[in-house]
Amino acid sequence: MAPCGDAAPDEAGGAGVRPAGGGGRQRDRLPTVGPGWPGGGHRLGRGETGPRPRRREVAPPRAHGNGAGPPCRRRCCCCCCCCRRWRAGGPADTMSCLPEPPASRAPSRSPALSPAPGPSRCGGERRRNALDAGAGLGTVQDRQLRSVDLNHVIRLLKDSDSKDLETEQLKTLKKVVKHFENGFPLRDLAQVIEILNLCAEKTTEQEAFTEPLCELIKLCGLPFQKKKLSDEVSYSVAVSKSIAQLGYLMRVPSSQVRIQICKCVVSFYNTELPRKLLSGYQPTSANYKIQMAELGGLAETLVLSLALVENQLTEKLWVLKALQHLSSSGVNCRLMMKAQAASRLCLYLNGVDPSGQLVFRSSEILWNLLENTSKEEVVNQLSSLECVHALKEVFVDLLVHGFRHYDRQLRNDLLVIATLLAENPAAPMIESGFAKLLIVLATFTEVKIPNPLVKGLKLTYSYEDFEMKKLLFNVIRVLSKDPCAVQLLSENDVMPALLYYVKPNKKPGFRDWSTAQYEELQLHAIAILASVAPLLVDKYLSCQANTLLLMFLEWCIGQDPFFGEGNSFHGTGGRGNKLAQMRYSLRVLRSVVSLYDDAVNINLCDQGAISQLLDILKYAANKSKEKEDAILLEIQADILFILSALCENDLHRKELFSYEGVDILIPFIQMDPKKLHSGLGHNYLLFSALDCLWSCVIGCYIAEDYFLEKHGIFLLLDLLALKQKSLCNIILGILVEFCDNPKTTSHISTWRGEKDQTAANLLIQLWRQEELELGVKRDQYGRIVDMKRPVASSFQKQQEVIPMPANCPSFAIMEVSENIRAKLYSLLCKLGFENLPGLSAKDFVTLAIIQRYIDFKVGEVWSELCAELKEEFRPVESDEEALKVISEISENTGRMIAALQTEVLESQHHQEIQEEEKTYAKIQAIHKQREIVNKSWENFLARTSNYEALKKAKRLQEELIEASRSKLKPQNGAVHSTDIKDLGTTIGSGRLVTVESTPPQLIGGPLAVADIALRKPSVCEGALKKIKRVKTLDSVKKDSLPVE
């Protein structure tokens, strides 16, 4: 029991409760407690509240000095605090008006202190009169402060030769308290702490020193006084040690002292300035003491002191109150964890405490430790069997006997801590029976099975019970991760309780959860069902869960009017629709079909799940066209995965999927590549569609042929041409599988990409890109460099020789499955290595390596085998010769391919030279033709401008004509002359002649414009407007004129 006059640290306010998410806590007031627990007190620190006791009526205090009544004769903090608060317009704080614990009181007056014998009482009275008069206040106070010789006080307290010194020592201590009533200067703090330690030693034998010791400790709660701004830093080490000494004073076996120490610590967080400030001094900053307490390790000391007050409830509550304030700091929380604070506090939870503060403050400190330190470390300290038992007892007591708002909030706080413990496999939740209790509490309202653990227990529909229901569901989710808890989940009807919510929503009754609350519980239960169902497959089937889920999904896409609230975490995206219910129901189906359990899958397919899932997929796809969001994309991806799991390795189910399923898959494969990086989940949806194609189409010729008719191979090659690393592997695998269909190769060969790229060229480019990423050595032309290991990656060459068992694959074998080269080789084998269109010489160089890929991999395996043999033992001569021959064959294959590559490059180089020569020959012919045309034009100009040249040309023409005639003259035949006399032309005679004009390119002007028909003539070109009948033949203008 607390001594008379000592008050427990009860405060106005309410207990804090954290909801399931660990967010902000709500507060409510505690009920009224007995008169032995006076209320009021300092305002709590961060997150601190407590039970509100019965309010005490406090009369307004009389004013000091200028008030209506006489001044208060007792100068105590109680009276001054009341006065200040009354002047502020509010009621006085009842905690500050409490009487101090009883102790033997020393005389109220003592002589003043000085290095010499103390002055007379008259001098002291005169100084007090001067202070009251207010004359020279600051100077006198500073002189008084300087007049105190603390070293003399220390020597006086150390002197224990005479018993008559007790009275003088007590008077001296009273005087010290009087002198430092406004706070201790930083420079004197070390001596003050030494005085405290000396007083603490004397209290064990002389109880009279208890009161001055408490007064000095109380003064330590006032702000320290500094003279310079740098004093806080200069005296930081001394101050931190001094505050640490306050914690060590908890060893004093006095309830008064311990409670005063705790009050002093609490005052660090409720700093009030002194009534009067000393001249030349100013108080330290508000957080200075808090920082020094962290530096001095005060929190750790107070945690250790809990063992000293274990059987004293009042002192224990004050220590917890001080620790509650200190735990608001991360530094203090780490110090407290060193002293095993979590386990110590948990063991105190089930202690006897009529006020309820013990549970409240202990849980608050535990919460602060969880928030400010390592959660794993706190949970590990709480994972002992004793702590779990204590937590269980307190939780059950609050559950059964708690009927107040505060009790329910505190119960939920403890339930969150229990959930954190359940996440730790080392915590004895099952051994203590706590896990079973929580499971029964989570399910007893749904299954209605009698259980002695919950007999007579009824939950209300209050917000706190709603929060507890969600927390209990969360405990089931946590326990489902522990294999040891599966038996408990099966025995306590968890599956029927969760399936209770797999039904269409109904209107709430008079005494029932609200619509929003029921929807939140429903979504939460279905989400947990996705974790529990794979563990309890037998229970899942016996409860006909597949039937319930399919009926629920049918309701989700039906026309039944329902508008979801979408308020909770699980209701995201479900406001005004049923998408949230559909999303979590599909998650349950996904979790069970991923087990590939034949009983589950057959049960689903027998109920028409494939056709129903295709209908839901079309519904979601149509919704996604209206507005794309992550929820719809996730729903579509989950349906595709479920269909993949159901149809894989079952031909009949693939036939059910074939036509309708392929029509749905095609738009997914045609997805815009830009959407893959949108962040909504399009990439996940595309992978699911490709996986569904592989599982539901390949292997069924009906579905394969229909996919080919829809140009599906072209769409896959278009995706492959994007060269995205994440897509290439699965697309190549699909194409290799598709090549078992003889119609596929023709589709692959027909495909053309950008710039008329062929499929063979695309595959070879992917091979080169893969080898570049693997670090395979090639020269600048792509030829083999390492003849012994031509296709080995850089990582593979760095591995040391490690002898391995025969059943373990080596690096050369493992490398085949870790990249896409094997798939590229298989696909090119299907297409053939001959007559591949659209390949360059560089492609043929790479193709030569691809063609011998298997031979090179066999050589690598033999190379590893030889290295392993040489590590273990030396082969016999015949074996060594055989290994040498095998190695030479592999190396010769590399040399042969390198020679073939060189030959291809040389052939290409020779072909390029020939093409270059042909190009130069063509250029020369063009130039020669231009020279002939120019020479013909020059002759033409000569004939038209020089008559002698024309005559010469005419004679030459006649000679040539004559020479071309036959020398034999016909007998008896008439000879007719073909010449026209007096004709002045050098061209052949006829009815029509062609007149060649000067090419417009030579004379320039408007006729030089190539596209004269489209050019608008200018004013100066009017003389040429009549030239409209000119016919252009091969850029030479010719006019046909009749010859008369």
PDB file of N, CA and C in Angstrom, residues 252-287:
ATOM      1  N   VAL A 252      17.924   4.097  -2.738  1.00  0.00           N
ATOM      2  CA  VAL A 252      17.559   4.533  -1.388  1.00  0.00           C
ATOM      3  C   VAL A 252      16.233   3.876  -1.004  1.00  0.00           C
ATOM      4  N   PRO A 253      16.196   3.171   0.116  1.00  0.00           N
ATOM      5  CA  PRO A 253      14.971   2.433   0.487  1.00  0.00           C
ATOM      6  C   PRO A 253      13.922   3.352   1.090  1.00  0.00           C
ATOM      7  N   SER A 254      13.536   4.370   0.342  1.00  0.00           N
ATOM      8  CA  SER A 254      12.534   5.318   0.829  1.00  0.00           C
ATOM      9  C   SER A 254      11.521   5.543  -0.275  1.00  0.00           C
ATOM     10  N   SER A 255      10.257   5.355   0.057  1.00  0.00           N
ATOM     11  CA  SER A 255       9.200   5.560  -0.934  1.00  0.00           C
ATOM     12  C   SER A 255       9.142   7.016  -1.366  1.00  0.00           C
ATOM     13  N   GLN A 256       9.355   7.938  -0.388  1.00  0.00           N
ATOM     14  CA  GLN A 256       9.334   9.361  -0.714  1.00  0.00           C
ATOM     15  C   GLN A 256      10.391   9.700  -1.757  1.00  0.00           C
ATOM     16  N   VAL A 257      11.588   9.230  -1.539  1.00  0.00           N
ATOM     17  CA  VAL A 257      12.704   9.566  -2.436  1.00  0.00           C
ATOM     18  C   VAL A 257      12.455   9.001  -3.827  1.00  0.00           C
ATOM     19  N   ARG A 258      12.026   7.771  -3.900  1.00  0.00           N
ATOM     20  CA  ARG A 258      11.816   7.151  -5.209  1.00  0.00           C
ATOM     21  C   ARG A 258      10.712   7.849  -5.995  1.00  0.00           C
ATOM     22  N   ILE A 259       9.632   8.165  -5.298  1.00  0.00           N
ATOM     23  CA  ILE A 259       8.542   8.860  -5.982  1.00  0.00           C
ATOM     24  C   ILE A 259       8.990  10.244  -6.436  1.00  0.00           C
ATOM     25  N   GLN A 260       9.791  10.949  -5.584  1.00  0.00           N
ATOM     26  CA  GLN A 260      10.251  12.278  -5.962  1.00  0.00           C
ATOM     27  C   GLN A 260      11.201  12.210  -7.157  1.00  0.00           C
ATOM     28  N   ILE A 261      12.005  11.177  -7.217  1.00  0.00           N
ATOM     29  CA  ILE A 261      12.889  11.015  -8.388  1.00  0.00           C
ATOM     30  C   ILE A 261      12.049  10.860  -9.651  1.00  0.00           C
ATOM     31  N   CYS A 262      11.015  10.046  -9.576  1.00  0.00           N
ATOM     32  CA  CYS A 262      10.155   9.854 -10.750  1.00  0.00           C
ATOM     33  C   CYS A 262       9.445  11.152 -11.125  1.00  0.00           C
ATOM     34  N   LYS A 263       8.981  11.892 -10.126  1.00  0.00           N
ATOM     35  CA  LYS A 263       8.360  13.177 -10.418  1.00  0.00           C
ATOM     36  C   LYS A 263       9.355  14.123 -11.089  1.00  0.00           C
ATOM     37  N   CYS A 264      10.589  14.082 -10.606  1.00  0.00           N
ATOM     38  CA  CYS A 264      11.623  14.932 -11.206  1.00  0.00           C
ATOM     39  C   CYS A 264      11.830  14.575 -12.681  1.00  0.00           C
ATOM     40  N   VAL A 265      11.858  13.272 -12.985  1.00  0.00           N
ATOM     41  CA  VAL A 265      12.042  12.848 -14.374  1.00  0.00           C
ATOM     42  C   VAL A 265      10.852  13.280 -15.227  1.00  0.00           C
ATOM     43  N   VAL A 266       9.647  13.145 -14.676  1.00  0.00           N
ATOM     44  CA  VAL A 266       8.458  13.552 -15.427  1.00  0.00           C
ATOM     45  C   VAL A 266       8.490  15.045 -15.706  1.00  0.00           C
ATOM     46  N   SER A 267       9.036  15.808 -14.753  1.00  0.00           N
ATOM     47  CA  SER A 267       9.077  17.262 -14.948  1.00  0.00           C
ATOM     48  C   SER A 267      10.006  17.663 -16.085  1.00  0.00           C
ATOM     49  N   PHE A 268      10.910  16.774 -16.512  1.00  0.00           N
ATOM     50  CA  PHE A 268      11.745  17.090 -17.682  1.00  0.00           C
ATOM     51  C   PHE A 268      10.878  17.370 -18.905  1.00  0.00           C
ATOM     52  N   TYR A 269       9.718  16.722 -18.960  1.00  0.00           N
ATOM     53  CA  TYR A 269       8.853  16.826 -20.136  1.00  0.00           C
ATOM     54  C   TYR A 269       7.720  17.831 -19.927  1.00  0.00           C
ATOM     55  N   ASN A 270       7.680  18.465 -18.756  1.00  0.00           N
ATOM     56  CA  ASN A 270       6.655  19.469 -18.463  1.00  0.00           C
ATOM     57  C   ASN A 270       7.339  20.662 -17.812  1.00  0.00           C
ATOM     58  N   THR A 271       8.268  21.232 -18.528  1.00  0.00           N
ATOM     59  CA  THR A 271       9.104  22.277 -17.962  1.00  0.00           C
ATOM     60  C   THR A 271       8.300  23.555 -17.758  1.00  0.00           C
ATOM     61  N   GLU A 272       8.388  24.102 -16.549  1.00  0.00           N
ATOM     62  CA  GLU A 272       7.798  25.399 -16.248  1.00  0.00           C
ATOM     63  C   GLU A 272       8.901  26.319 -15.741  1.00  0.00           C
ATOM     64  N   LEU A 273       8.903  27.539 -16.246  1.00  0.00           N
ATOM     65  CA  LEU A 273       9.930  28.486 -15.831  1.00  0.00           C
ATOM     66  C   LEU A 273       9.736  28.870 -14.369  1.00  0.00           C
ATOM     67  N   PRO A 274      10.821  29.143 -13.647  1.00  0.00           N
ATOM     68  CA  PRO A 274      10.702  29.564 -12.235  1.00  0.00           C
ATOM     69  C   PRO A 274      10.021  30.923 -12.121  1.00  0.00           C
ATOM     70  N   ARG A 275       9.543  31.196 -10.899  1.00  0.00           N
ATOM     71  CA  ARG A 275       8.827  32.464 -10.691  1.00  0.00           C
ATOM     72  C   ARG A 275       9.731  33.654 -10.939  1.00  0.00           C
ATOM     73  N   LYS A 276      10.974  33.544 -10.515  1.00  0.00           N
ATOM     74  CA  LYS A 276      11.926  34.659 -10.658  1.00  0.00           C
ATOM     75  C   LYS A 276      13.195  34.137 -11.299  1.00  0.00           C
ATOM     76  N   LEU A 277      13.757  34.952 -12.170  1.00  0.00           N
ATOM     77  CA  LEU A 277      14.998  34.597 -12.838  1.00  0.00           C
ATOM     78  C   LEU A 277      16.139  35.374 -12.219  1.00  0.00           C
ATOM     79  N   LEU A 278      17.267  34.729 -12.058  1.00  0.00           N
ATOM     80  CA  LEU A 278      18.442  35.374 -11.491  1.00  0.00           C
ATOM     81  C   LEU A 278      19.048  36.338 -12.495  1.00  0.00           C
ATOM     82  N   SER A 279      19.584  37.411 -11.977  1.00  0.00           N
ATOM     83  CA  SER A 279      20.220  38.391 -12.852  1.00  0.00           C
ATOM     84  C   SER A 279      21.481  37.793 -13.460  1.00  0.00           C
ATOM     85  N   GLY A 280      21.572  37.897 -14.752  1.00  0.00           N
ATOM     86  CA  GLY A 280      22.744  37.357 -15.441  1.00  0.00           C
ATOM     87  C   GLY A 280      22.612  35.892 -15.797  1.00  0.00           C
ATOM     88  N   TYR A 281      21.544  35.257 -15.407  1.00  0.00           N
ATOM     89  CA  TYR A 281      21.328  33.835 -15.706  1.00  0.00           C
ATOM     90  C   TYR A 281      20.070  33.687 -16.559  1.00  0.00           C
ATOM     91  N   GLN A 282      20.036  32.621 -17.295  1.00  0.00           N
ATOM     92  CA  GLN A 282      18.842  32.278 -18.063  1.00  0.00           C
ATOM     93  C   GLN A 282      18.673  30.759 -18.053  1.00  0.00           C
ATOM     94  N   PRO A 283      17.442  30.289 -18.126  1.00  0.00           N
ATOM     95  CA  PRO A 283      17.233  28.829 -18.062  1.00  0.00           C
ATOM     96  C   PRO A 283      17.747  28.136 -19.323  1.00  0.00           C
ATOM     97  N   THR A 284      18.101  26.900 -19.162  1.00  0.00           N
ATOM     98  CA  THR A 284      18.533  26.098 -20.315  1.00  0.00           C
ATOM     99  C   THR A 284      17.341  25.805 -21.218  1.00  0.00           C
ATOM    100  N   SER A 285      17.626  25.319 -22.392  1.00  0.00           N
ATOM    101  CA  SER A 285      16.574  25.037 -23.370  1.00  0.00           C
ATOM    102  C   SER A 285      15.654  23.930 -22.853  1.00  0.00           C
ATOM    103  N   ALA A 286      14.461  23.880 -23.430  1.00  0.00           N
ATOM    104  CA  ALA A 286      13.430  22.966 -22.929  1.00  0.00           C
ATOM    105  C   ALA A 286      13.848  21.503 -23.039  1.00  0.00           C
ATOM    106  N   ASN A 287      14.569  21.146 -24.105  1.00  0.00           N
ATOM    107  CA  ASN A 287      14.935  19.745 -24.332  1.00  0.00           C
ATOM    108  C   ASN A 287      16.319  19.392 -23.784  1.00  0.00           C
TER     109      ASN A 287
END
